[in-house]
Amino acid sequence: GQSLEQPSEVTAVEGAIVQINCTYQTSGFYGLSWYQQHDGGAPTFLSYNALDGLEETGRFSSFLSRSDSYGYLLLQELQMKDSASYFCAVRDGDYKLSFGAGTTVTVRA
Amino acid sequence: KAGVTQTPRYLIKTRGQQVTLSCSPISGHRSVSWYQQTPGQGLQFLFEYFSETQRNKGNFPGRFSGRQFSNSRSEMNVSTLELGDSALYLCASSPRGVESPLHFGNGTRLTVT
């Protein structure tokens, strides 16, 4: 089966940098995605890595190492509005999408 | 462009009943996928439809079914409801499939009593 591991919670202060790791075990791999979900809201797409390396989108960056079955999401210059849950998701060889359990990020003033 | 629209937003049903949830994707998106979100299990893939064909199905019992219409709108049906079916059901659309960024609706909160 598929499994994705990510930390359950992270707390940091405004302006700090947070890294959320995601390790995965899937049969086949077609990319790692990250989604953000605020309380009571819909998940929104943040980034996607199909190949090894770093993808940067504004204050958010995502990294993938396929040989290590590992990726991370980097949140820089943290703002209060970044307090949310963050999910990694992997598309496996059967084109099914599996999500991690989510990391709750709390930003303190 | 209008976003993904799910109706209804909230639903209360009793055990044994059945329920139909609706999802209107973003215009031009041919893929619609459904997810169940619960505090204990997180986000779990239910199924994906592309151009009216079910392309993939997650590990859910046959009580969960869906379909997609020619205008890409999709419905999800759950029969013989159980208490454990209480969850937030999310629909997402994308241009090509789950390999492309998903655009989620706000979900339908189903409570089974």
Tab-separated table of C-alpha atoms in Angstrom:
chain	number	residue	atom	x	y	z
A	1	GLY	CA	0.000	0.000	0.000
A	2	GLN	CA	0.901	3.628	-0.025
A	3	SER	CA	2.149	5.532	3.012
A	4	LEU	CA	3.218	9.106	3.533
A	5	GLU	CA	4.773	10.391	6.735
A	6	GLN	CA	4.859	14.016	7.798
A	7	PRO	CA	5.089	15.665	11.214
A	8	SER	CA	1.766	16.338	12.903
A	9	GLU	CA	2.529	19.818	14.238
A	10	VAL	CA	5.016	22.631	13.888
A	11	THR	CA	5.022	25.939	15.787
A	12	ALA	CA	7.123	28.949	14.840
A	13	VAL	CA	7.159	32.724	15.206
A	14	GLU	CA	6.398	35.300	12.563
A	15	GLY	CA	9.303	35.834	10.202
A	16	ALA	CA	10.802	32.420	10.867
A	17	ILE	CA	11.434	29.581	8.410
A	18	VAL	CA	9.640	26.249	8.700
A	19	GLN	CA	10.444	23.028	6.880
A	20	ILE	CA	7.829	20.277	6.629
A	21	ASN	CA	9.258	16.916	5.640
A	22	CYS	CA	7.392	14.200	3.804
A	23	THR	CA	8.631	10.667	3.267
A	24	TYR	CA	6.661	8.297	1.106
A	25	GLN	CA	6.396	4.659	0.129
A	26	THR	CA	4.403	4.038	-3.012
A	27	SER	CA	4.303	1.551	-5.819
A	28	GLY	CA	5.308	3.785	-8.682
A	29	PHE	CA	5.706	7.520	-8.421
A	30	TYR	CA	4.522	10.341	-10.600
A	31	GLY	CA	5.063	13.385	-8.468
A	32	LEU	CA	4.799	15.000	-5.053
A	33	SER	CA	2.336	17.815	-4.429
A	34	TRP	CA	1.681	20.118	-1.504
A	35	TYR	CA	-1.632	21.580	-0.440
A	36	GLN	CA	-2.594	24.131	2.196
A	37	GLN	CA	-5.862	24.010	4.090
A	38	HIS	CA	-7.124	26.631	6.514
A	39	ASP	CA	-9.640	25.655	9.164
A	40	GLY	CA	-13.029	25.232	7.558
A	41	GLY	CA	-11.639	25.870	4.095
A	42	ALA	CA	-10.839	23.922	0.986
A	43	PRO	CA	-7.328	22.631	0.280
A	44	THR	CA	-5.439	24.850	-2.135
A	45	PHE	CA	-2.563	23.788	-4.351
A	46	LEU	CA	0.880	25.093	-3.412
A	47	SER	CA	3.471	23.250	-5.468
A	48	TYR	CA	4.361	20.138	-7.427
A	49	ASN	CA	7.642	18.281	-7.964
A	50	ALA	CA	7.950	15.562	-10.551
A	51	LEU	CA	11.726	15.705	-10.820
A	52	ASP	CA	14.483	15.998	-8.230
A	53	GLY	CA	15.356	19.449	-7.053
A	54	LEU	CA	13.905	22.651	-5.713
A	55	GLU	CA	10.827	24.493	-6.965
A	56	GLU	CA	10.343	28.027	-5.696
A	57	THR	CA	7.065	29.907	-5.634
A	58	GLY	CA	7.334	33.139	-3.736
A	59	ARG	CA	7.841	32.492	-0.030
A	60	PHE	CA	7.201	28.781	-0.494
A	61	SER	CA	9.656	26.260	-1.913
A	62	SER	CA	9.377	22.521	-2.370
A	63	PHE	CA	12.106	19.964	-2.773
A	64	LEU	CA	12.128	16.381	-3.984
A	65	SER	CA	14.648	13.560	-3.836
A	66	ARG	CA	13.217	10.519	-5.606
A	67	SER	CA	16.151	8.303	-4.614
A	68	ASP	CA	15.392	9.016	-0.936
A	69	SER	CA	11.582	8.974	-1.376
A	70	TYR	CA	11.635	12.292	0.406
A	71	GLY	CA	10.464	15.804	-0.093
A	72	TYR	CA	9.919	18.944	1.918
A	73	LEU	CA	7.993	22.166	1.858
A	74	LEU	CA	9.833	25.262	3.018
A	75	LEU	CA	7.837	28.205	4.307
A	76	GLN	CA	9.912	31.372	4.570
A	77	GLU	CA	9.172	34.725	6.216
A	78	LEU	CA	6.297	33.160	8.082
A	79	GLN	CA	3.149	35.241	8.412
A	80	MET	CA	0.142	34.760	10.679
A	81	LYS	CA	-1.948	33.833	7.641
A	82	ASP	CA	0.323	30.820	7.080
A	83	SER	CA	-1.243	29.133	10.118
A	84	ALA	CA	-2.955	26.178	8.462
A	85	SER	CA	-2.621	22.480	7.747
A	86	TYR	CA	-0.231	21.382	5.026
A	87	PHE	CA	-0.573	18.094	3.185
A	88	CYS	CA	1.852	16.282	0.966
A	89	ALA	CA	0.329	14.090	-1.730
A	90	VAL	CA	1.834	11.498	-4.017
A	91	ARG	CA	0.472	10.179	-7.276
A	92	ASP	CA	1.377	6.517	-7.532
A	93	GLY	CA	1.820	4.181	-10.479
A	94	ASP	CA	-1.927	3.520	-10.634
A	95	TYR	CA	-2.587	7.265	-10.902
A	96	LYS	CA	-4.167	7.269	-7.464
A	97	LEU	CA	-3.491	10.213	-5.203
A	98	SER	CA	-2.515	9.511	-1.589
A	99	PHE	CA	-2.289	12.237	1.024
A	100	GLY	CA	-0.233	12.491	4.177
A	101	ALA	CA	-2.050	13.027	7.471
A	102	GLY	CA	-1.209	16.708	7.415
A	103	THR	CA	1.036	19.057	9.398
A	104	THR	CA	-0.609	21.778	11.444
A	105	VAL	CA	1.528	24.908	11.349
A	106	THR	CA	0.911	27.466	14.079
A	107	VAL	CA	2.493	30.874	13.676
A	108	ARG	CA	2.907	32.927	16.849
A	109	ALA	CA	3.363	36.673	17.028
B	1	LYS	CA	-13.721	31.711	-13.747
B	2	ALA	CA	-16.073	30.281	-11.185
B	3	GLY	CA	-14.499	27.808	-8.799
B	4	VAL	CA	-15.555	24.278	-7.970
B	5	THR	CA	-19.056	24.248	-6.535
B	6	GLN	CA	-20.328	21.549	-4.230
B	7	THR	CA	-23.903	21.174	-3.051
B	8	PRO	CA	-25.246	20.918	-0.504
B	9	ARG	CA	-22.796	22.384	2.018
B	10	TYR	CA	-24.301	20.544	4.961
B	11	LEU	CA	-26.354	17.393	5.188
B	12	ILE	CA	-27.754	15.395	8.061
B	13	LYS	CA	-28.925	11.861	7.396
B	14	THR	CA	-29.801	8.835	9.483
B	15	ARG	CA	-28.222	5.408	9.311
B	16	GLY	CA	-29.480	3.270	6.468
B	17	GLN	CA	-30.427	6.184	4.241
B	18	GLN	CA	-28.670	7.094	1.052
B	19	VAL	CA	-27.264	10.431	-0.049
B	20	THR	CA	-26.227	12.103	-3.292
B	21	LEU	CA	-23.651	14.874	-3.385
B	22	SER	CA	-23.077	17.122	-6.361
B	23	CYS	CA	-19.982	18.773	-7.784
B	24	SER	CA	-19.681	21.301	-10.600
B	25	PRO	CA	-16.070	21.593	-11.780
B	26	ILE	CA	-14.290	24.610	-13.158
B	27	SER	CA	-15.298	25.214	-16.742
B	28	GLY	CA	-13.033	23.286	-19.094
B	29	HIS	CA	-11.839	20.824	-16.457
B	30	ARG	CA	-12.509	17.265	-17.522
B	31	SER	CA	-11.276	15.471	-14.416
B	32	VAL	CA	-13.266	15.339	-11.201
B	33	SER	CA	-12.029	13.458	-8.161
B	34	TRP	CA	-13.654	12.900	-4.791
B	35	TYR	CA	-12.115	12.683	-1.330
B	36	GLN	CA	-13.302	11.887	2.167
B	37	GLN	CA	-11.768	13.909	4.973
B	38	THR	CA	-12.059	12.880	8.622
B	39	PRO	CA	-9.976	13.831	11.667
B	40	GLY	CA	-8.845	10.235	12.137
B	41	GLN	CA	-8.122	9.174	8.563
B	42	GLY	CA	-7.204	12.453	6.919
B	43	LEU	CA	-7.823	12.927	3.210
B	44	GLN	CA	-8.652	9.716	1.404
B	45	PHE	CA	-9.132	9.295	-2.316
B	46	LEU	CA	-12.521	7.942	-3.311
B	47	PHE	CA	-12.512	7.982	-7.104
B	48	GLU	CA	-11.650	9.973	-10.190
B	49	TYR	CA	-13.707	10.540	-13.304
B	50	PHE	CA	-12.389	11.786	-16.602
B	51	SER	CA	-14.645	12.431	-19.572
B	52	GLU	CA	-17.487	10.447	-17.989
B	53	THR	CA	-15.332	7.385	-17.289
B	54	GLN	CA	-14.182	6.259	-13.877
B	55	ARG	CA	-10.439	6.289	-14.198
B	56	ASN	CA	-9.583	5.189	-10.707
B	57	LYS	CA	-11.108	4.110	-7.436
B	58	GLY	CA	-9.817	4.169	-3.874
B	59	ASN	CA	-10.267	1.566	-1.181
B	60	PHE	CA	-13.860	2.214	-0.243
B	61	PRO	CA	-16.779	-0.246	-0.150
B	62	GLY	CA	-19.187	-0.532	-3.025
B	63	ARG	CA	-21.703	1.623	-1.124
B	64	PHE	CA	-19.713	4.560	-2.450
B	65	SER	CA	-20.301	5.242	-6.106
B	66	GLY	CA	-20.170	8.115	-8.488
B	67	ARG	CA	-20.694	9.249	-12.003
B	68	GLN	CA	-19.809	12.087	-14.311
B	69	PHE	CA	-22.058	13.701	-16.868
B	70	SER	CA	-21.218	14.980	-20.331
B	71	ASN	CA	-20.875	18.529	-18.991
B	72	SER	CA	-18.249	17.218	-16.491
B	73	ARG	CA	-20.523	17.710	-13.510
B	74	SER	CA	-20.212	14.827	-11.097
B	75	GLU	CA	-22.305	13.190	-8.435
B	76	MET	CA	-21.303	10.925	-5.612
B	77	ASN	CA	-23.721	8.527	-3.975
B	78	VAL	CA	-23.436	6.737	-0.663
B	79	SER	CA	-26.010	4.070	0.067
B	80	THR	CA	-26.924	2.432	3.371
B	81	LEU	CA	-25.251	5.144	5.383
B	82	GLU	CA	-23.231	4.214	8.459
B	83	LEU	CA	-22.188	6.418	11.364
B	84	GLY	CA	-18.588	6.180	10.153
B	85	ASP	CA	-19.528	7.888	6.896
B	86	SER	CA	-19.780	11.188	8.742
B	87	ALA	CA	-17.095	13.307	7.118
B	88	LEU	CA	-16.290	16.227	4.907
B	89	TYR	CA	-16.569	15.141	1.274
B	90	LEU	CA	-14.400	17.158	-1.053
B	91	CYS	CA	-14.549	17.313	-4.777
B	92	ALA	CA	-11.660	18.551	-6.892
B	93	SER	CA	-11.348	19.305	-10.577
B	94	SER	CA	-8.347	19.594	-12.826
B	95	PRO	CA	-7.712	19.986	-16.534
B	96	ARG	CA	-6.042	16.630	-17.085
B	97	GLY	CA	-6.239	14.490	-13.966
B	98	VAL	CA	-4.751	14.078	-10.533
B	99	GLU	CA	-1.286	14.677	-11.992
B	100	SER	CA	-2.183	18.321	-12.483
B	101	PRO	CA	-2.976	20.791	-9.686
B	102	LEU	CA	-6.313	20.060	-8.086
B	103	HIS	CA	-8.868	22.792	-7.461
B	104	PHE	CA	-11.013	21.835	-4.508
B	105	GLY	CA	-14.539	22.831	-3.666
B	106	ASN	CA	-15.528	23.813	-0.131
B	107	GLY	CA	-16.944	20.367	0.488
B	108	THR	CA	-20.138	18.853	1.794
B	109	ARG	CA	-20.235	18.187	5.509
B	110	LEU	CA	-22.209	14.971	5.993
B	111	THR	CA	-23.403	13.971	9.437
B	112	VAL	CA	-24.947	10.550	9.908
B	113	THR	CA	-27.004	10.057	13.069
